[in-house]
């Protein structure tokens, strides 16, 4: 069976989009696909309606405030122009009948794409597992990521 | 035969350079190489002298104006400094006898590197196939990209 | 034996961190790992205490001044905020007992990760081999990078 392992490092709208399109495309063709969310990419799987289980330190709260909380807050990596570019891009996606990120995450999950979150990054950024969307399967270390990448056809760092 | 499949996502001068050097290097060593231009990377294969075949909507025109039209308009991802850094880099490349991007694209093509453009990105950004350089082989979807990546030795997202 | 080949293109603190964690993790699991430093990524292996062996032209000096000289000068790719974000991140790494980049480079080297530097980028940026940290193994061209990537399980462009 073909296999793909994708590191979702960036929390940008356009890059998240690219990663999810490749992941779902591969899963739909019968590939075994793993998404490994790390660093800024963890913001993609934050749930805007969930709260942390334990109290946070001041610096942890600051990280939480400054980073986008979930897919609806992501911005383009370029041409954001105070939000105007991002709005234009979303509009174009709707016009061209391309699903939004929330829809793409649901699709990926239905196609059995694995959603792994890097526990070290989560810790550094002061996030807690209770703050993630239900689609997240597991918190893992780099060892699990490497196991998933072994023998893969496609390995990307996005 | 060894195989490389490279996603050209970024439309930055330095990243385009890296992708093309790797692609041509691999092709010159007998590898089968595919470049898959998507999102901002599509700007690399826009032809500055070509015009769209069909009229564009206002928002499509705006995307077209705001994005670099072809290799000569690309900027560095860092240290652009209002164009000064980009000029310095091009000068250094010339001094060190490194080909410019246009030359690199020609070389890659002569070495049979495949140039594929992502049709979904093209649509979202309001570009048309008549606007691309002659080196582009085909407009394709993610399925074709995955087929090209199957069993590849080297898969990169640039 | 499993094999990983990682292009270190970016000279950002967060991306260098990701690359080194993956490299050391893989090497610790018995993988054969190569890091290929190119473009901005070369700044990661500049030694802040070393000097060039030959005199530099004005433009070469300027590149040298404008780019971060070594790991201690690297900044976050996002949320740097005039250095505040980068300081916060380093503090968090210390709190969570994550090694700093210098420590990670030492670890990677002890685990036999290969440190290769792209000679073409070095030339373009006006750097000299005498300016690099002792961990660098060799200056190489794209051909060596491709040889290292042949048959790899994991190939990333960071």
Short mmCIF file of C-alpha atoms in Angstrom, two decimals:
data_model
loop_
_atom_site.label_atom_id
_atom_site.label_comp_id
_atom_site.label_asym_id
_atom_site.label_seq_id
_atom_site.Cartn_x
_atom_site.Cartn_y
_atom_site.Cartn_z
CA UNK A 1 0.00 0.00 0.00
CA UNK A 2 1.26 3.49 -0.83
CA UNK A 3 1.99 5.71 2.12
CA UNK A 4 2.26 9.45 2.77
CA UNK A 5 3.53 11.26 5.83
CA UNK A 6 3.11 15.03 6.00
CA UNK A 7 4.51 17.43 8.60
CA UNK A 8 2.12 20.34 9.06
CA UNK A 9 4.56 22.91 10.46
CA UNK A 10 2.98 26.12 9.15
CA UNK A 11 -0.25 27.56 10.41
CA UNK A 12 -0.96 29.47 7.21
CA UNK A 13 -4.29 29.14 5.41
CA UNK A 14 -2.76 28.46 2.00
CA UNK A 15 -0.27 25.87 3.25
CA UNK A 16 -2.86 24.10 5.41
CA UNK A 17 -5.02 23.94 2.30
CA UNK A 18 -2.22 22.38 0.24
CA UNK A 19 -1.49 19.78 2.91
CA UNK A 20 -5.13 18.78 3.30
CA UNK A 21 -5.79 18.54 -0.43
CA UNK A 22 -2.79 16.23 -0.86
CA UNK A 23 -3.72 14.19 2.22
CA UNK A 24 -7.34 13.66 1.18
CA UNK A 25 -6.40 13.04 -2.43
CA UNK A 26 -3.98 10.33 -1.37
CA UNK A 27 -6.39 8.77 1.14
CA UNK A 28 -9.14 8.72 -1.48
CA UNK A 29 -6.79 6.76 -3.75
CA UNK A 30 -6.27 4.18 -1.03
CA UNK A 31 -3.03 5.52 0.44
CA UNK A 32 -2.27 5.34 4.14
CA UNK A 33 -1.87 8.98 5.19
CA UNK A 34 -0.56 10.63 8.35
CA UNK A 35 -0.64 14.34 9.18
CA UNK A 36 1.79 15.35 11.91
CA UNK A 37 0.86 18.77 13.32
CA UNK A 38 3.78 20.59 14.91
CA UNK A 39 4.74 24.14 15.86
CA UNK A 40 2.52 26.79 14.17
CA UNK A 41 0.68 23.97 12.43
CA UNK A 42 -0.87 22.99 15.75
CA UNK A 43 -3.07 26.07 15.45
CA UNK A 44 -4.90 24.32 12.60
CA UNK A 45 -6.29 21.76 15.05
CA UNK A 46 -7.16 24.13 17.90
CA UNK A 47 -10.91 24.14 18.59
CA UNK A 48 -12.20 27.71 18.92
CA UNK A 49 -14.92 26.58 21.29
CA UNK A 50 -12.85 24.52 23.69
CA UNK A 51 -11.08 25.62 26.85
CA UNK A 52 -7.93 24.35 28.57
CA UNK A 53 -8.44 21.90 31.44
CA UNK A 54 -5.71 23.29 33.69
CA UNK A 55 -4.89 26.92 34.50
CA UNK A 56 -2.18 28.47 32.33
CA UNK A 57 0.80 30.63 33.25
CA UNK A 58 0.87 34.18 31.93
CA UNK A 59 3.32 33.35 29.15
CA UNK A 60 1.20 30.34 28.11
CA UNK A 61 -1.87 32.56 27.94
CA UNK A 62 0.03 35.05 25.78
CA UNK A 63 1.05 32.38 23.30
CA UNK A 64 -2.56 31.25 23.19
CA UNK A 65 -3.82 34.76 22.45
CA UNK A 66 -1.25 35.65 19.85
CA UNK A 67 -1.64 32.51 17.76
CA UNK A 68 -4.69 31.83 15.57
CA UNK A 69 -7.23 29.69 17.40
CA UNK A 70 -8.41 27.23 14.77
CA UNK A 71 -8.92 27.14 11.01
CA UNK A 72 -11.21 30.16 10.81
CA UNK A 73 -8.46 32.42 12.11
CA UNK A 74 -5.69 31.31 9.74
CA UNK A 75 -4.20 33.83 7.34
CA UNK A 76 -2.46 33.58 3.99
CA UNK A 77 1.34 33.27 4.13
CA UNK A 78 1.56 36.07 1.55
CA UNK A 79 -0.67 38.90 0.42
CA UNK A 80 -2.72 38.86 3.60
CA UNK A 81 -2.92 42.68 3.41
CA UNK A 82 -4.58 43.18 6.77
CA UNK A 83 -7.01 40.37 6.06
CA UNK A 84 -8.21 41.56 2.65
CA UNK A 85 -6.13 39.02 0.70
CA UNK A 86 -7.31 36.21 2.96
CA UNK A 87 -10.96 37.22 2.45
CA UNK A 88 -10.47 37.40 -1.31
CA UNK A 89 -8.93 33.95 -1.32
CA UNK A 90 -11.79 32.46 0.70
CA UNK A 91 -14.29 34.09 -1.65
CA UNK A 92 -12.50 32.66 -4.68
CA UNK A 93 -12.49 29.21 -3.08
CA UNK A 94 -16.26 29.45 -2.55
CA UNK A 95 -16.85 30.67 -6.12
CA UNK A 96 -14.80 27.77 -7.46
CA UNK A 97 -16.64 25.30 -5.19
CA UNK A 98 -13.50 24.40 -3.24
CA UNK A 99 -14.36 23.35 0.31
CA UNK A 100 -13.17 25.47 3.22
CA UNK A 101 -10.60 24.09 5.67
CA UNK A 102 -13.21 22.87 8.13
CA UNK A 103 -14.87 20.84 5.40
CA UNK A 104 -11.51 19.53 4.25
CA UNK A 105 -10.61 18.34 7.73
CA UNK A 106 -13.90 16.47 7.99
CA UNK A 107 -13.32 14.88 4.59
CA UNK A 108 -9.79 13.85 5.49
CA UNK A 109 -11.01 12.26 8.70
CA UNK A 110 -13.73 10.30 6.91
CA UNK A 111 -11.07 9.00 4.57
CA UNK A 112 -9.09 7.75 7.60
CA UNK A 113 -6.26 10.26 7.46
CA UNK A 114 -4.46 10.05 10.81
CA UNK A 115 -4.20 13.31 12.79
CA UNK A 116 -1.18 13.29 15.10
CA UNK A 117 -0.09 16.24 17.24
CA UNK A 118 3.53 16.76 18.32
CA UNK A 119 3.58 16.65 22.11
CA UNK A 120 6.82 18.63 22.46
CA UNK A 121 5.49 21.58 20.44
CA UNK A 122 2.21 21.47 22.35
CA UNK A 123 4.14 21.72 25.60
CA UNK A 124 6.42 24.53 24.43
CA UNK A 125 3.47 26.56 23.21
CA UNK A 126 1.54 25.97 26.39
CA UNK A 127 -1.40 24.25 24.74
CA UNK A 128 -3.33 21.36 26.29
CA UNK A 129 -4.88 18.32 24.68
CA UNK A 130 -8.38 19.40 25.75
CA UNK A 131 -8.11 22.38 23.38
CA UNK A 132 -7.97 20.38 20.15
CA UNK A 133 -10.67 19.43 17.66
CA UNK A 134 -12.20 15.95 17.93
CA UNK A 135 -10.46 14.85 14.74
CA UNK A 136 -7.09 14.64 16.54
CA UNK A 137 -6.19 10.99 17.13
CA UNK A 138 -3.18 11.15 19.36
CA UNK A 139 -0.39 13.20 20.90
CA UNK A 140 2.91 11.70 19.86
CA UNK A 141 6.66 12.28 19.81
CA UNK A 142 9.06 12.39 16.90
CA UNK A 143 9.53 8.60 17.19
CA UNK A 144 5.96 7.92 16.09
CA UNK A 145 6.32 10.38 13.24
CA UNK A 146 9.42 8.53 12.05
CA UNK A 147 7.71 5.15 12.27
CA UNK A 148 4.91 6.51 10.10
CA UNK A 149 7.45 7.86 7.61
CA UNK A 150 9.38 4.64 7.24
CA UNK A 151 8.97 3.28 3.75
CA UNK A 152 6.64 6.14 2.75
CA UNK A 153 6.27 7.07 -0.92
CA UNK A 154 5.65 10.69 -0.11
CA UNK A 155 7.12 12.70 2.76
CA UNK A 156 6.53 16.43 2.93
CA UNK A 157 7.28 19.27 5.33
CA UNK A 158 4.69 21.97 4.79
CA UNK B 1 15.15 4.52 -12.37
CA UNK B 2 15.36 7.09 -9.57
CA UNK B 3 12.46 9.49 -9.34
CA UNK B 4 11.86 12.93 -7.87
CA UNK B 5 8.59 14.80 -7.43
CA UNK B 6 8.74 18.42 -6.29
CA UNK B 7 5.83 20.67 -5.29
CA UNK B 8 6.65 24.26 -6.21
CA UNK B 9 4.31 26.05 -3.80
CA UNK B 10 6.30 29.24 -3.17
CA UNK B 11 6.76 31.95 -5.71
CA UNK B 12 9.97 33.26 -4.12
CA UNK B 13 13.13 33.74 -6.16
CA UNK B 14 15.37 31.83 -3.74
CA UNK B 15 13.00 28.88 -3.35
CA UNK B 16 12.33 28.64 -7.10
CA UNK B 17 16.09 28.58 -7.56
CA UNK B 18 16.52 25.73 -5.06
CA UNK B 19 13.77 23.70 -6.69
CA UNK B 20 15.14 24.14 -10.19
CA UNK B 21 18.73 23.34 -9.21
CA UNK B 22 17.62 20.10 -7.56
CA UNK B 23 15.32 19.24 -10.48
CA UNK B 24 17.96 19.80 -13.16
CA UNK B 25 20.65 18.12 -11.10
CA UNK B 26 18.51 15.04 -10.73
CA UNK B 27 17.42 14.99 -14.37
CA UNK B 28 21.06 15.35 -15.49
CA UNK B 29 21.85 12.24 -13.42
CA UNK B 30 19.16 10.31 -15.25
CA UNK B 31 16.35 10.70 -12.73
CA UNK B 32 12.73 11.07 -13.80
CA UNK B 33 11.70 14.48 -12.43
CA UNK B 34 8.34 16.22 -12.06
CA UNK B 35 7.74 19.79 -10.95
CA UNK B 36 4.20 20.45 -9.76
CA UNK B 37 3.47 24.20 -9.70
CA UNK B 38 0.73 25.17 -7.30
CA UNK B 39 -0.50 28.25 -5.45
CA UNK B 40 2.11 31.10 -5.43
CA UNK B 41 4.46 28.81 -7.31
CA UNK B 42 2.29 29.17 -10.40
CA UNK B 43 3.68 32.68 -10.77
CA UNK B 44 7.01 31.11 -11.73
CA UNK B 45 5.48 29.81 -14.95
CA UNK B 46 3.46 32.89 -15.90
CA UNK B 47 4.65 34.37 -19.18
CA UNK B 48 5.08 38.12 -18.90
CA UNK B 49 4.27 38.58 -22.58
CA UNK B 50 1.12 36.49 -22.80
CA UNK B 51 -2.47 37.54 -22.31
CA UNK B 52 -5.52 35.65 -21.01
CA UNK B 53 -7.85 34.24 -23.68
CA UNK B 54 -11.10 35.02 -21.86
CA UNK B 55 -12.13 38.21 -20.05
CA UNK B 56 -11.49 38.20 -16.31
CA UNK B 57 -13.67 39.31 -13.41
CA UNK B 58 -12.47 42.25 -11.33
CA UNK B 59 -11.23 40.02 -8.53
CA UNK B 60 -9.36 37.80 -11.01
CA UNK B 61 -7.69 40.87 -12.49
CA UNK B 62 -6.65 42.01 -9.01
CA UNK B 63 -5.02 38.67 -8.23
CA UNK B 64 -3.20 38.88 -11.53
CA UNK B 65 -1.89 42.38 -10.78
CA UNK B 66 -0.82 41.72 -7.24
CA UNK B 67 1.11 38.55 -7.96
CA UNK B 68 4.49 38.53 -9.74
CA UNK B 69 4.06 37.87 -13.46
CA UNK B 70 6.86 35.47 -14.27
CA UNK B 71 10.41 34.74 -13.11
CA UNK B 72 11.75 38.25 -13.62
CA UNK B 73 9.33 39.64 -11.05
CA UNK B 74 10.06 37.15 -8.26
CA UNK B 75 11.53 38.41 -4.99
CA UNK B 76 13.61 36.83 -2.25
CA UNK B 77 11.64 35.25 0.61
CA UNK B 78 13.88 37.16 3.04
CA UNK B 79 16.01 40.28 2.89
CA UNK B 80 14.20 41.65 -0.14
CA UNK B 81 14.56 45.16 1.35
CA UNK B 82 12.43 46.93 -1.21
CA UNK B 83 14.14 45.07 -4.02
CA UNK B 84 17.75 45.82 -3.02
CA UNK B 85 18.39 42.37 -1.56
CA UNK B 86 16.91 40.72 -4.62
CA UNK B 87 19.14 42.80 -6.93
CA UNK B 88 22.21 41.99 -4.83
CA UNK B 89 21.40 38.29 -5.02
CA UNK B 90 20.96 38.38 -8.81
CA UNK B 91 24.27 40.23 -9.13
CA UNK B 92 26.03 37.65 -6.99
CA UNK B 93 24.54 34.85 -9.08
CA UNK B 94 25.88 36.50 -12.22
CA UNK B 95 29.33 37.05 -10.66
CA UNK B 96 29.46 33.39 -9.63
CA UNK B 97 28.27 32.30 -13.10
CA UNK B 98 25.04 30.78 -11.79
CA UNK B 99 22.31 30.89 -14.43
CA UNK B 100 19.24 33.04 -13.86
CA UNK B 101 15.84 31.42 -13.43
CA UNK B 102 14.90 31.76 -17.06
CA UNK B 103 18.04 29.90 -18.06
CA UNK B 104 17.42 27.27 -15.41
CA UNK B 105 13.89 26.63 -16.67
CA UNK B 106 15.22 26.16 -20.21
CA UNK B 107 17.88 23.75 -18.93
CA UNK B 108 15.36 21.76 -16.90
CA UNK B 109 13.10 21.43 -19.91
CA UNK B 110 15.93 20.22 -22.14
CA UNK B 111 16.68 17.58 -19.53
CA UNK B 112 13.04 16.41 -19.77
CA UNK B 113 11.86 17.68 -16.40
CA UNK B 114 8.05 17.57 -16.49
CA UNK B 115 6.26 20.89 -15.79
CA UNK B 116 2.78 20.31 -14.36
CA UNK B 117 0.45 23.08 -13.18
CA UNK B 118 -2.22 22.52 -10.52
CA UNK B 119 -5.57 23.21 -12.17
CA UNK B 120 -7.37 23.95 -8.90
CA UNK B 121 -4.90 26.68 -7.89
CA UNK B 122 -5.02 28.13 -11.38
CA UNK B 123 -8.79 28.38 -11.12
CA UNK B 124 -8.80 29.89 -7.64
CA UNK B 125 -6.25 32.51 -8.65
CA UNK B 126 -8.12 33.34 -11.80
CA UNK B 127 -5.30 32.45 -14.17
CA UNK B 128 -5.80 30.85 -17.57
CA UNK B 129 -3.71 28.27 -19.37
CA UNK B 130 -2.96 30.72 -22.20
CA UNK B 131 -0.92 32.82 -19.74
CA UNK B 132 1.79 30.24 -19.07
CA UNK B 133 5.25 29.79 -20.55
CA UNK B 134 5.68 27.22 -23.31
CA UNK B 135 7.60 24.91 -21.00
CA UNK B 136 4.39 23.93 -19.17
CA UNK B 137 3.37 20.41 -20.20
CA UNK B 138 -0.04 19.98 -18.69
CA UNK B 139 -2.69 21.20 -16.26
CA UNK B 140 -3.39 18.45 -13.78
CA UNK B 141 -5.13 17.65 -10.51
CA UNK B 142 -3.75 16.27 -7.28
CA UNK B 143 -4.30 12.72 -8.57
CA UNK B 144 -1.65 13.12 -11.24
CA UNK B 145 0.75 14.62 -8.72
CA UNK B 146 0.26 11.59 -6.48
CA UNK B 147 0.81 9.17 -9.35
CA UNK B 148 4.10 10.92 -10.11
CA UNK B 149 5.09 10.71 -6.43
CA UNK B 150 4.41 7.00 -6.04
CA UNK B 151 7.63 5.18 -5.42
CA UNK B 152 9.70 8.38 -5.69
CA UNK B 153 13.11 8.56 -4.03
CA UNK B 154 12.77 12.26 -3.40
CA UNK B 155 9.59 14.19 -2.63
CA UNK B 156 9.81 17.83 -1.64
CA UNK B 157 7.41 20.67 -0.91
CA UNK B 158 9.18 23.93 -1.66
CA UNK C 1 18.82 0.65 6.96
CA UNK C 2 16.33 3.52 6.98
CA UNK C 3 17.57 6.76 5.55
CA UNK C 4 16.65 10.45 5.85
CA UNK C 5 17.87 13.39 3.80
CA UNK C 6 16.87 16.87 4.92
CA UNK C 7 17.45 20.16 3.08
CA UNK C 8 17.95 22.94 5.61
CA UNK C 9 17.01 25.92 3.44
CA UNK C 10 15.57 28.26 6.06
CA UNK C 11 17.63 30.04 8.65
CA UNK C 12 14.73 30.45 11.08
CA UNK C 13 15.00 29.33 14.69
CA UNK C 14 11.77 27.33 14.66
CA UNK C 15 12.50 25.56 11.38
CA UNK C 16 16.09 24.76 12.35
CA UNK C 17 14.70 23.29 15.55
CA UNK C 18 12.24 21.08 13.65
CA UNK C 19 14.95 19.84 11.30
CA UNK C 20 17.36 19.00 14.10
CA UNK C 21 14.75 17.23 16.24
CA UNK C 22 13.77 15.02 13.30
CA UNK C 23 17.43 14.41 12.35
CA UNK C 24 18.51 13.42 15.86
CA UNK C 25 15.37 11.38 16.45
CA UNK C 26 16.00 9.41 13.29
CA UNK C 27 19.73 8.95 13.98
CA UNK C 28 18.95 7.77 17.52
CA UNK C 29 16.69 5.10 16.00
CA UNK C 30 19.53 3.89 13.83
CA UNK C 31 18.70 5.78 10.64
CA UNK C 32 21.37 7.17 8.35
CA UNK C 33 20.76 10.93 8.31
CA UNK C 34 22.09 13.76 6.17
CA UNK C 35 21.48 17.47 6.69
CA UNK C 36 22.15 19.57 3.61
CA UNK C 37 22.53 23.25 4.53
CA UNK C 38 21.76 25.62 1.69
CA UNK C 39 20.81 29.28 1.20
CA UNK C 40 19.60 30.95 4.45
CA UNK C 41 20.07 27.63 6.20
CA UNK C 42 23.84 28.06 5.92
CA UNK C 43 23.57 30.69 8.65
CA UNK C 44 22.77 27.88 11.09
CA UNK C 45 26.30 26.53 10.71
CA UNK C 46 28.18 29.84 10.77
CA UNK C 47 30.52 30.04 13.74
CA UNK C 48 30.16 33.39 15.51
CA UNK C 49 33.79 33.29 16.63
CA UNK C 50 35.45 32.43 13.34
CA UNK C 51 36.75 34.77 10.68
CA UNK C 52 37.06 34.38 6.90
CA UNK C 53 40.48 33.34 5.60
CA UNK C 54 40.48 35.59 2.53
CA UNK C 55 39.47 39.24 2.22
CA UNK C 56 35.88 39.83 1.12
CA UNK C 57 34.43 42.24 -1.41
CA UNK C 58 32.10 44.96 -0.14
CA UNK C 59 28.97 43.08 -1.27
CA UNK C 60 30.21 39.88 0.39
CA UNK C 61 30.76 41.75 3.63
CA UNK C 62 27.27 43.20 3.43
CA UNK C 63 25.70 39.76 3.03
CA UNK C 64 27.72 38.60 6.01
CA UNK C 65 26.52 41.48 8.18
CA UNK C 66 22.88 41.27 7.23
CA UNK C 67 22.49 37.55 7.78
CA UNK C 68 22.42 35.95 11.26
CA UNK C 69 25.87 34.70 12.24
CA UNK C 70 25.18 31.35 13.88
CA UNK C 71 22.42 29.70 15.90
CA UNK C 72 22.32 32.33 18.65
CA UNK C 73 21.26 34.98 16.16
CA UNK C 74 18.41 33.07 14.52
CA UNK C 75 14.86 34.40 14.80
CA UNK C 76 11.42 32.83 14.66
CA UNK C 77 9.82 32.69 11.21
CA UNK C 78 6.65 34.17 12.73
CA UNK C 79 5.81 36.24 15.80
CA UNK C 80 9.37 37.48 16.21
CA UNK C 81 7.97 40.87 17.30
CA UNK C 82 11.29 42.69 17.41
CA UNK C 83 12.88 39.76 19.22
CA UNK C 84 10.30 39.41 22.00
CA UNK C 85 8.63 36.36 20.48
CA UNK C 86 12.00 34.70 19.93
CA UNK C 87 12.99 35.32 23.57
CA UNK C 88 9.67 33.96 24.80
CA UNK C 89 10.14 30.84 22.71
CA UNK C 90 13.66 30.25 24.04
CA UNK C 91 12.41 30.71 27.59
CA UNK C 92 9.62 28.20 27.02
CA UNK C 93 12.10 25.71 25.56
CA UNK C 94 14.26 26.08 28.70
CA UNK C 95 11.24 25.68 31.01
CA UNK C 96 10.20 22.53 29.17
CA UNK C 97 13.78 21.20 29.26
CA UNK C 98 14.15 21.24 25.48
CA UNK C 99 17.78 21.75 24.47
CA UNK C 100 18.81 24.89 22.63
CA UNK C 101 20.02 24.70 19.04
CA UNK C 102 23.68 24.55 19.99
CA UNK C 103 23.00 21.53 22.18
CA UNK C 104 20.91 19.93 19.46
CA UNK C 105 23.69 20.31 16.91
CA UNK C 106 26.15 18.65 19.30
CA UNK C 107 23.68 15.80 19.90
CA UNK C 108 23.07 15.31 16.20
CA UNK C 109 26.79 15.15 15.53
CA UNK C 110 27.36 12.57 18.28
CA UNK C 111 24.66 10.48 16.66
CA UNK C 112 26.58 10.64 13.36
CA UNK C 113 24.23 12.92 11.47
CA UNK C 114 26.13 14.15 8.42
CA UNK C 115 26.45 17.94 8.04
CA UNK C 116 26.87 18.94 4.39
CA UNK C 117 27.02 22.53 3.14
CA UNK C 118 25.96 23.54 -0.38
CA UNK C 119 29.03 25.00 -2.07
CA UNK C 120 27.05 27.01 -4.63
CA UNK C 121 25.04 28.85 -1.96
CA UNK C 122 28.19 29.46 0.05
CA UNK C 123 29.78 31.06 -2.98
CA UNK C 124 26.78 33.20 -3.87
CA UNK C 125 26.50 34.49 -0.32
CA UNK C 126 30.19 35.22 -0.11
CA UNK C 127 30.89 32.89 2.81
CA UNK C 128 34.07 30.85 3.20
CA UNK C 129 34.56 27.38 4.60
CA UNK C 130 36.74 28.74 7.43
CA UNK C 131 33.66 30.48 8.87
CA UNK C 132 31.69 27.33 9.70
CA UNK C 133 31.33 25.38 12.93
CA UNK C 134 33.49 22.29 13.41
CA UNK C 135 30.48 20.01 13.00
CA UNK C 136 30.38 20.64 9.24
CA UNK C 137 31.70 17.57 7.41
CA UNK C 138 32.01 18.70 3.85
CA UNK C 139 31.19 21.27 1.18
CA UNK C 140 29.28 19.55 -1.59
CA UNK C 141 27.25 20.13 -4.71
CA UNK C 142 23.72 19.09 -5.57
CA UNK C 143 25.03 15.75 -6.91
CA UNK C 144 26.11 14.62 -3.46
CA UNK C 145 22.77 15.69 -2.01
CA UNK C 146 20.99 13.58 -4.63
CA UNK C 147 23.18 10.57 -3.95
CA UNK C 148 22.29 10.84 -0.25
CA UNK C 149 18.59 11.11 -1.12
CA UNK C 150 18.50 8.05 -3.36
CA UNK C 151 16.35 5.37 -1.78
CA UNK C 152 15.67 7.51 1.31
CA UNK C 153 12.58 6.85 3.41
CA UNK C 154 12.28 10.47 4.39
CA UNK C 155 13.17 13.51 2.28
CA UNK C 156 12.28 16.96 3.54
CA UNK C 157 12.85 20.56 2.46
CA UNK C 158 12.72 22.73 5.54
#
